[in-house]
Short mmCIF file of N, CA, C and O in Angstrom, two decimals:
data_model
loop_
_atom_site.label_atom_id
_atom_site.label_comp_id
_atom_site.label_asym_id
_atom_site.label_seq_id
_atom_site.Cartn_x
_atom_site.Cartn_y
_atom_site.Cartn_z
N ARG J 1 0.83 -1.25 -0.01
CA ARG J 1 0.01 0.12 -0.10
C ARG J 1 0.76 1.36 -0.29
O ARG J 1 0.72 2.41 -0.33
N GLU J 2 1.69 1.42 1.15
CA GLU J 2 2.72 2.06 0.96
C GLU J 2 3.45 2.84 -0.28
O GLU J 2 3.79 3.74 -1.05
N LEU J 3 3.63 1.89 -1.15
CA LEU J 3 4.43 1.71 -2.43
C LEU J 3 3.67 2.09 -3.78
O LEU J 3 3.84 2.18 -4.27
N ASN J 4 2.38 2.22 -3.50
CA ASN J 4 1.41 2.70 -4.21
C ASN J 4 1.33 1.40 -5.77
O ASN J 4 0.97 1.62 -6.68
N TYR J 5 1.38 -0.05 -4.53
CA TYR J 5 1.36 -1.19 -6.53
C TYR J 5 0.03 -1.86 -6.40
O TYR J 5 -0.78 -1.84 -4.56
N PRO J 6 -0.31 -2.39 -7.33
CA PRO J 6 -1.59 -3.53 -6.92
C PRO J 6 -1.26 -4.40 -5.71
O PRO J 6 -0.22 -4.82 -5.50
N PRO J 7 -2.96 -4.71 -5.07
CA PRO J 7 -4.11 -4.09 -5.91
C PRO J 7 -4.16 -2.23 -6.07
O PRO J 7 -5.40 -2.46 -6.10
N PHE J 8 -4.08 -1.72 -4.79
CA PHE J 8 -3.64 -0.28 -4.68
C PHE J 8 -3.61 1.00 -6.05
O PHE J 8 -3.67 1.08 -5.28
N SER J 9 -2.69 0.12 -6.87
CA SER J 9 -2.96 0.94 -8.36
C SER J 9 -3.58 -0.03 -9.60
O SER J 9 -2.86 -1.11 -9.23
N ARG J 10 -2.85 0.47 -10.16
CA ARG J 10 -2.83 -0.02 -12.09
C ARG J 10 -1.59 0.61 -12.18
O ARG J 10 -1.52 1.60 -12.14
N LEU J 11 -1.62 -0.61 -13.05
CA LEU J 11 -0.33 -0.47 -14.32
C LEU J 11 -0.40 -0.73 -15.43
O LEU J 11 -1.12 -1.45 -15.85
N ILE J 12 0.61 -0.19 -16.74
CA ILE J 12 0.07 -0.07 -17.59
C ILE J 12 2.03 -0.35 -18.37
O ILE J 12 2.66 0.49 -17.84
N ASN J 13 2.06 -1.44 -18.09
CA ASN J 13 3.53 -1.78 -19.08
C ASN J 13 3.54 -1.30 -20.68
O ASN J 13 3.10 -2.12 -21.16
N PHE J 14 4.40 -0.16 -21.20
CA PHE J 14 4.69 0.36 -22.43
C PHE J 14 5.87 -0.30 -23.15
O PHE J 14 6.92 -0.77 -22.06
N LYS J 15 5.86 -1.39 -24.06
CA LYS J 15 6.81 -2.32 -24.93
C LYS J 15 7.21 -1.91 -26.08
O LYS J 15 6.30 -1.53 -26.52
N MET J 16 8.47 -1.67 -26.23
CA MET J 16 9.30 -0.92 -27.51
C MET J 16 10.10 -2.65 -27.75
O MET J 16 10.79 -3.00 -26.91
N GLU J 17 9.89 -2.44 -28.69
CA GLU J 17 10.63 -4.31 -28.88
C GLU J 17 11.50 -4.05 -31.01
O GLU J 17 10.11 -3.40 -31.32
N GLY J 18 12.10 -4.39 -31.28
CA GLY J 18 13.03 -4.19 -32.33
C GLY J 18 14.10 -4.54 -32.60
O GLY J 18 14.94 -4.75 -31.90
N ASN J 19 15.10 -4.77 -33.88
CA ASN J 19 16.21 -5.48 -34.75
C ASN J 19 17.57 -4.49 -34.05
O ASN J 19 18.42 -5.32 -33.73
N SER J 20 17.11 -3.25 -34.01
CA SER J 20 17.88 -2.48 -33.41
C SER J 20 18.06 -2.40 -32.14
O SER J 20 17.39 -1.14 -32.17
N LYS J 21 19.56 -2.24 -31.53
CA LYS J 21 19.23 -1.60 -30.15
C LYS J 21 19.02 -0.96 -30.07
O LYS J 21 18.79 0.37 -29.36
N SER J 22 20.37 -0.02 -30.94
CA SER J 22 20.74 0.98 -30.62
C SER J 22 18.95 1.87 -30.89
O SER J 22 18.41 3.41 -30.42
N ARG J 23 18.36 1.96 -32.08
CA ARG J 23 16.90 2.20 -32.33
C ARG J 23 15.82 1.90 -31.83
O ARG J 23 15.13 2.77 -30.92
N THR J 24 15.66 1.35 -31.02
CA THR J 24 14.89 0.86 -29.61
C THR J 24 14.77 1.78 -28.64
O THR J 24 14.15 1.75 -27.93
N ALA J 25 16.23 1.57 -28.62
CA ALA J 25 16.88 2.52 -27.19
C ALA J 25 16.17 3.83 -27.45
O ALA J 25 16.02 4.70 -26.50
N ALA J 26 16.34 4.56 -28.58
CA ALA J 26 16.41 5.87 -28.57
C ALA J 26 14.41 5.81 -28.75
O ALA J 26 14.29 7.07 -28.27
N SER J 27 14.39 5.37 -29.37
CA SER J 27 12.58 5.41 -29.58
C SER J 27 11.70 4.66 -28.13
O SER J 27 11.64 6.00 -27.37
N ALA J 28 12.49 4.02 -26.77
CA ALA J 28 12.01 3.74 -25.51
C ALA J 28 12.44 5.16 -25.29
O ALA J 28 11.83 5.55 -24.09
N GLU J 29 13.98 6.24 -24.70
CA GLU J 29 14.41 7.30 -24.30
C GLU J 29 13.27 8.10 -24.70
O GLU J 29 12.87 9.17 -24.35
N ARG J 30 12.83 8.48 -26.18
CA ARG J 30 12.15 9.32 -26.56
C ARG J 30 10.01 9.19 -25.89
O ARG J 30 9.68 10.62 -25.20
N ILE J 31 9.52 8.13 -25.66
CA ILE J 31 8.61 7.84 -25.71
C ILE J 31 8.65 7.77 -24.16
O ILE J 31 7.50 8.61 -23.42
N GLY J 32 9.65 7.92 -23.28
CA GLY J 32 10.18 8.23 -21.57
C GLY J 32 10.66 9.05 -21.89
O GLY J 32 9.20 10.35 -20.69
N GLU J 33 10.33 9.94 -22.63
CA GLU J 33 10.55 11.77 -22.55
C GLU J 33 9.26 12.23 -22.22
O GLU J 33 8.98 13.04 -22.08
N LEU J 34 8.29 11.73 -23.15
CA LEU J 34 6.99 11.95 -24.00
C LEU J 34 6.03 11.81 -22.45
O LEU J 34 5.39 13.21 -22.59
N ALA J 35 6.15 10.50 -22.03
CA ALA J 35 5.46 10.44 -21.04
C ALA J 35 5.45 11.61 -19.60
O ALA J 35 4.84 11.51 -19.24
N HIS J 36 7.43 11.33 -19.97
CA HIS J 36 7.23 12.45 -18.48
C HIS J 36 6.70 14.16 -18.42
O HIS J 36 6.18 14.48 -17.94
N SER J 37 6.43 14.44 -19.63
CA SER J 37 6.20 15.54 -20.02
C SER J 37 5.07 15.92 -19.87
O SER J 37 4.46 16.85 -19.60
N LEU J 38 4.47 15.20 -20.69
CA LEU J 38 3.21 15.22 -20.70
C LEU J 38 2.12 14.81 -18.98
O LEU J 38 1.65 15.64 -18.36
N CYS J 39 2.88 14.02 -18.11
CA CYS J 39 2.62 13.71 -16.52
C CYS J 39 2.75 15.19 -16.14
O CYS J 39 2.41 15.93 -15.01
N ASP J 40 4.14 15.89 -16.35
CA ASP J 40 4.30 16.92 -15.26
C ASP J 40 3.53 18.37 -16.12
O ASP J 40 3.41 19.22 -15.36
N LYS J 41 2.98 18.69 -17.13
CA LYS J 41 2.31 19.12 -18.09
C LYS J 41 0.95 19.72 -16.78
O LYS J 41 -0.06 20.18 -17.40
N THR J 42 0.47 18.71 -16.42
CA THR J 42 -1.07 18.67 -16.04
C THR J 42 -1.21 17.65 -14.88
O THR J 42 -0.63 17.01 -14.51
N SER J 43 -1.71 18.92 -14.02
CA SER J 43 -1.77 18.93 -12.43
C SER J 43 -2.54 17.68 -12.21
O SER J 43 -1.94 16.50 -10.58
N SER J 44 -3.67 16.82 -12.97
CA SER J 44 -4.50 15.50 -12.13
C SER J 44 -2.96 14.11 -12.46
O SER J 44 -3.29 13.68 -11.81
N TYR J 45 -2.94 14.49 -13.82
CA TYR J 45 -1.98 13.57 -13.63
C TYR J 45 -0.26 12.77 -13.36
O TYR J 45 -0.23 12.63 -12.11
N ARG J 46 0.08 14.57 -12.78
CA ARG J 46 1.74 14.41 -11.15
C ARG J 46 0.81 14.41 -10.22
O ARG J 46 1.60 13.67 -9.84
N LYS J 47 -0.48 14.70 -10.03
CA LYS J 47 -0.90 13.85 -8.42
C LYS J 47 -1.08 12.25 -9.05
O LYS J 47 -0.94 12.01 -7.39
N ALA J 48 -1.40 12.01 -9.51
CA ALA J 48 -1.99 10.91 -9.87
C ALA J 48 -0.93 9.30 -10.34
O ALA J 48 -1.29 8.03 -10.03
N ILE J 49 -0.65 9.76 -11.29
CA ILE J 49 0.39 8.97 -11.41
C ILE J 49 2.02 9.17 -11.52
O ILE J 49 3.04 10.42 -11.48
N GLU J 50 2.44 7.64 -11.55
CA GLU J 50 3.95 8.11 -12.10
C GLU J 50 4.93 7.06 -12.31
O GLU J 50 4.05 6.24 -13.19
N VAL J 51 5.59 7.67 -13.65
CA VAL J 51 5.95 6.56 -14.92
C VAL J 51 7.59 6.29 -14.50
O VAL J 51 8.24 7.02 -13.87
N LEU J 52 7.61 5.11 -14.31
CA LEU J 52 9.30 4.33 -14.02
C LEU J 52 9.36 3.79 -14.77
O LEU J 52 9.02 3.02 -15.55
N GLY J 53 10.19 3.95 -15.43
CA GLY J 53 11.31 4.15 -16.53
C GLY J 53 11.16 4.88 -17.94
O GLY J 53 11.07 5.88 -17.58
N THR J 54 12.16 5.11 -18.53
CA THR J 54 12.08 3.73 -19.33
C THR J 54 13.12 2.41 -18.76
O THR J 54 14.74 3.05 -18.85
N SER J 55 13.24 1.73 -19.71
CA SER J 55 15.01 0.45 -18.97
C SER J 55 15.22 -0.06 -19.83
O SER J 55 13.50 -1.08 -20.70
N ALA J 56 16.03 -1.35 -19.94
CA ALA J 56 15.87 -2.64 -21.06
C ALA J 56 15.15 -3.63 -20.22
O ALA J 56 14.97 -3.45 -18.52
N SER J 57 14.19 -4.75 -20.89
CA SER J 57 13.20 -5.41 -19.92
C SER J 57 14.28 -6.31 -19.37
O SER J 57 15.79 -6.11 -19.68
N PRO J 58 13.49 -7.23 -18.45
CA PRO J 58 14.91 -7.68 -17.67
C PRO J 58 15.57 -8.56 -18.59
O PRO J 58 16.69 -9.23 -18.35
N TRP J 59 14.94 -9.75 -19.61
CA TRP J 59 15.91 -10.24 -20.58
C TRP J 59 15.68 -9.43 -21.81
O TRP J 59 14.39 -9.39 -22.65
N GLU J 60 16.50 -8.75 -22.00
CA GLU J 60 16.52 -7.75 -22.94
C GLU J 60 16.40 -8.27 -24.91
O GLU J 60 16.38 -7.52 -25.26
N LYS J 61 17.47 -9.21 -24.52
CA LYS J 61 16.75 -9.54 -25.80
C LYS J 61 16.36 -11.39 -26.44
O LYS J 61 17.10 -11.71 -25.49
N ILE J 62 15.38 -11.43 -26.95
CA ILE J 62 14.69 -12.86 -27.35
C ILE J 62 14.59 -12.29 -28.31
O ILE J 62 14.27 -11.75 -29.77
N LYS J 63 14.95 -13.85 -29.83
CA LYS J 63 14.55 -14.30 -30.69
C LYS J 63 15.54 -13.27 -31.33
O LYS J 63 14.52 -12.66 -32.47
N GLY J 64 16.70 -12.66 -30.93
CA GLY J 64 17.71 -11.19 -32.00
C GLY J 64 16.47 -9.94 -31.72
O GLY J 64 16.57 -9.74 -32.22
N LYS J 65 15.33 -9.65 -30.91
CA LYS J 65 15.12 -8.31 -31.33
C LYS J 65 15.13 -8.01 -29.28
O LYS J 65 15.34 -8.31 -28.14
N TYR J 66 15.41 -6.66 -29.23
CA TYR J 66 15.91 -5.76 -28.21
C TYR J 66 14.12 -5.73 -27.99
O TYR J 66 13.48 -4.84 -28.37
N ARG J 67 14.81 -5.55 -26.30
CA ARG J 67 13.03 -4.90 -25.75
C ARG J 67 13.61 -3.81 -24.58
O ARG J 67 14.21 -4.55 -24.29
N TYR J 68 12.72 -2.98 -24.77
CA TYR J 68 12.86 -2.21 -23.53
C TYR J 68 11.33 -1.67 -23.43
O TYR J 68 9.62 -2.17 -23.68
N GLN J 69 11.31 -1.38 -22.39
CA GLN J 69 9.49 -0.92 -21.25
C GLN J 69 9.79 0.07 -20.14
O GLN J 69 11.02 0.88 -20.17
N MET J 70 8.45 1.02 -20.27
CA MET J 70 8.25 1.58 -18.93
C MET J 70 6.80 1.51 -18.63
O MET J 70 5.93 1.02 -19.05
N LEU J 71 6.82 1.22 -17.00
CA LEU J 71 6.01 1.39 -16.34
C LEU J 71 5.25 2.69 -16.12
O LEU J 71 5.75 3.66 -15.71
N VAL J 72 4.10 2.07 -15.85
CA VAL J 72 3.25 3.63 -15.59
C VAL J 72 2.20 2.97 -13.97
O VAL J 72 1.27 2.14 -14.60
N LYS J 73 2.27 3.86 -13.36
CA LYS J 73 1.44 2.96 -12.05
C LYS J 73 0.69 4.91 -11.97
O LYS J 73 1.09 5.71 -11.48
N GLY J 74 -0.40 4.01 -11.38
CA GLY J 74 -1.75 4.97 -11.07
C GLY J 74 -2.82 4.60 -10.94
O GLY J 74 -3.49 3.71 -10.54
N PHE J 75 -3.89 5.99 -9.98
CA PHE J 75 -4.79 5.38 -9.85
C PHE J 75 -6.09 6.58 -9.40
O PHE J 75 -4.89 7.02 -9.62
N PRO J 76 -6.81 6.66 -10.08
CA PRO J 76 -8.31 5.64 -10.68
C PRO J 76 -7.65 5.54 -11.95
O PRO J 76 -7.22 6.47 -12.52
N LEU J 77 -8.74 4.90 -11.94
CA LEU J 77 -8.06 4.35 -13.39
C LEU J 77 -8.36 4.70 -14.39
O LEU J 77 -7.84 4.84 -15.88
N THR J 78 -10.02 5.46 -14.64
CA THR J 78 -9.80 6.55 -15.64
C THR J 78 -8.80 8.53 -15.68
O THR J 78 -8.92 8.02 -16.87
N THR J 79 -7.90 8.43 -14.68
CA THR J 79 -7.54 9.06 -15.13
C THR J 79 -5.62 8.91 -16.26
O THR J 79 -5.05 9.10 -16.87
N LEU J 80 -5.60 7.49 -15.82
CA LEU J 80 -4.95 6.61 -16.05
C LEU J 80 -4.90 6.35 -17.78
O LEU J 80 -3.68 5.97 -18.36
N ARG J 81 -6.55 5.81 -17.65
CA ARG J 81 -6.48 6.09 -19.34
C ARG J 81 -6.31 7.10 -19.92
O ARG J 81 -6.26 6.75 -20.87
N SER J 82 -6.94 7.66 -19.25
CA SER J 82 -6.64 9.14 -20.24
C SER J 82 -4.97 9.67 -20.35
O SER J 82 -4.90 10.39 -21.60
N PHE J 83 -4.41 9.74 -19.55
CA PHE J 83 -3.04 9.64 -20.04
C PHE J 83 -2.22 8.54 -21.43
O PHE J 83 -1.78 8.88 -21.45
N ALA J 84 -2.77 7.69 -21.05
CA ALA J 84 -2.46 6.51 -21.67
C ALA J 84 -3.07 7.16 -22.76
O ALA J 84 -1.89 6.60 -24.22
N SER J 85 -4.17 7.21 -23.27
CA SER J 85 -4.63 7.90 -24.45
C SER J 85 -3.55 8.82 -25.14
O SER J 85 -3.62 9.28 -26.36
N GLN J 86 -3.96 10.08 -24.40
CA GLN J 86 -2.86 10.95 -24.86
C GLN J 86 -1.83 10.46 -24.96
O GLN J 86 -0.67 11.34 -26.50
N LEU J 87 -0.99 9.96 -24.32
CA LEU J 87 0.67 9.05 -24.77
C LEU J 87 0.57 8.86 -26.21
O LEU J 87 1.27 8.52 -27.01
N LEU J 88 -0.54 7.60 -25.90
CA LEU J 88 -0.53 6.50 -27.53
C LEU J 88 -0.99 7.85 -29.06
O LEU J 88 -0.44 7.23 -29.59
N ARG J 89 -1.52 8.90 -28.19
CA ARG J 89 -2.12 9.23 -30.26
C ARG J 89 0.00 10.60 -30.31
O ARG J 89 -0.21 10.39 -30.76
N GLN J 90 0.93 10.72 -29.00
CA GLN J 90 2.24 10.54 -29.36
C GLN J 90 3.31 9.86 -29.93
O GLN J 90 4.61 10.12 -30.61
N ILE J 91 3.38 8.71 -30.04
CA ILE J 91 3.79 7.53 -29.82
C ILE J 91 4.31 7.81 -31.48
O ILE J 91 5.54 7.06 -31.50
N PRO J 92 3.65 6.92 -32.47
CA PRO J 92 4.05 7.30 -33.57
C PRO J 92 5.23 7.95 -33.91
O PRO J 92 6.10 7.24 -34.86
N ALA J 93 4.91 8.97 -33.42
CA ALA J 93 5.94 10.42 -34.05
C ALA J 93 7.32 9.80 -33.53
O ALA J 93 8.77 10.34 -34.03
N ALA J 94 7.31 8.98 -32.35
CA ALA J 94 8.56 8.42 -31.74
C ALA J 94 9.67 7.96 -32.39
O ALA J 94 10.33 7.58 -31.58
N LEU J 95 8.78 6.83 -32.56
CA LEU J 95 8.65 5.20 -33.24
C LEU J 95 10.30 5.50 -34.08
O LEU J 95 10.15 6.04 -35.10
N ARG J 96 11.54 5.00 -33.68
CA ARG J 96 12.80 4.59 -34.98
C ARG J 96 12.11 3.71 -35.81
O ARG J 96 11.41 2.41 -35.42
N GLY J 97 12.55 4.04 -37.21
CA GLY J 97 12.72 2.46 -37.93
C GLY J 97 13.02 0.95 -36.87
O GLY J 97 13.37 1.04 -36.44
N GLY J 98 11.51 0.56 -37.48
CA GLY J 98 11.73 -0.58 -37.37
C GLY J 98 10.68 -1.36 -35.59
O GLY J 98 10.93 -2.41 -35.73
N VAL J 99 10.36 -0.05 -35.33
CA VAL J 99 10.23 -0.46 -33.69
C VAL J 99 9.08 -0.42 -33.85
O VAL J 99 7.90 0.25 -34.06
N LYS J 100 8.66 -1.61 -32.85
CA LYS J 100 7.31 -1.97 -32.57
C LYS J 100 6.85 -1.86 -31.06
O LYS J 100 7.40 -1.97 -30.12
N PHE J 101 5.88 -0.96 -31.10
CA PHE J 101 5.75 -0.65 -29.77
C PHE J 101 4.02 -1.59 -29.82
O PHE J 101 3.30 -1.89 -30.00
N TYR J 102 3.69 -2.03 -28.30
CA TYR J 102 3.17 -2.80 -27.05
C TYR J 102 2.65 -2.55 -25.76
O TYR J 102 3.52 -1.49 -25.82
N VAL J 103 1.32 -2.13 -25.78
CA VAL J 103 0.61 -1.86 -24.15
C VAL J 103 -0.53 -3.12 -24.10
O VAL J 103 -0.68 -3.63 -24.09
N ASP J 104 0.24 -3.31 -22.49
CA ASP J 104 -0.35 -3.69 -21.09
C ASP J 104 -0.66 -3.61 -20.39
O ASP J 104 -0.20 -2.91 -19.31
N VAL J 105 -2.33 -3.42 -20.33
CA VAL J 105 -2.58 -2.92 -19.25
C VAL J 105 -2.63 -3.88 -17.93
O VAL J 105 -3.72 -5.13 -17.92
N ASP J 106 -2.52 -3.53 -16.96
CA ASP J 106 -2.12 -4.88 -15.49
C ASP J 106 -1.33 -6.29 -16.04
O ASP J 106 -1.86 -6.79 -16.10
N PRO J 107 -0.40 -5.61 -16.61
CA PRO J 107 0.27 -6.58 -16.66
C PRO J 107 0.74 -8.16 -15.41
O PRO J 107 0.66 -7.66 -14.33
N VAL J 108 0.28 -9.27 -16.17
CA VAL J 108 1.09 -10.24 -15.52
C VAL J 108 2.41 -10.63 -15.18
O VAL J 108 2.61 -11.25 -14.10
N SER J 109 3.16 -10.53 -16.08
CA SER J 109 4.48 -10.24 -15.81
C SER J 109 5.23 -9.07 -16.39
O SER J 109 4.60 -8.60 -17.83
N LEU J 110 5.99 -8.73 -16.14
CA LEU J 110 6.88 -7.64 -16.36
C LEU J 110 8.39 -8.17 -17.19
O LEU J 110 9.09 -7.49 -17.49
N LEU J 111 8.41 -9.11 -17.18
CA LEU J 111 9.54 -10.14 -18.38
C LEU J 111 10.19 -9.97 -19.77
O LEU J 111 10.66 -9.97 -20.26
#
C-alpha cells in the first residue's frame, strides 16, 4: 500500500521491441521523455500517476529482438486511461524505423 502497487493502484506496461538496439533504445528514451513531459504538464496526472522507466526489459534480447519497457502506475483507472490515450497519440512520431510498440494493461509478468 505504501508503495502504491497493485492492488492499490493499476499498472500499464509500455513495451518497445526492435532488431536494432540503438533504434529501440532511442525510441524508448523518446517515449519516456514524452510520458514525463505529459505527466509534468497536467496537474491531475502529476498527482495520480508515476512513470517508471524507461529501461531495458529484464530479458533484454529474445529471438534477436531488443526489448525496452516503461511502467506507468496510478489510480484511478480513468485518469490512467486518459494519460495512456494522450500518450498513445504521440507515440508514432517517436518510433524509429522497425521498432514496434505494445501496451499491456495490468501486466501479469514484467519479463
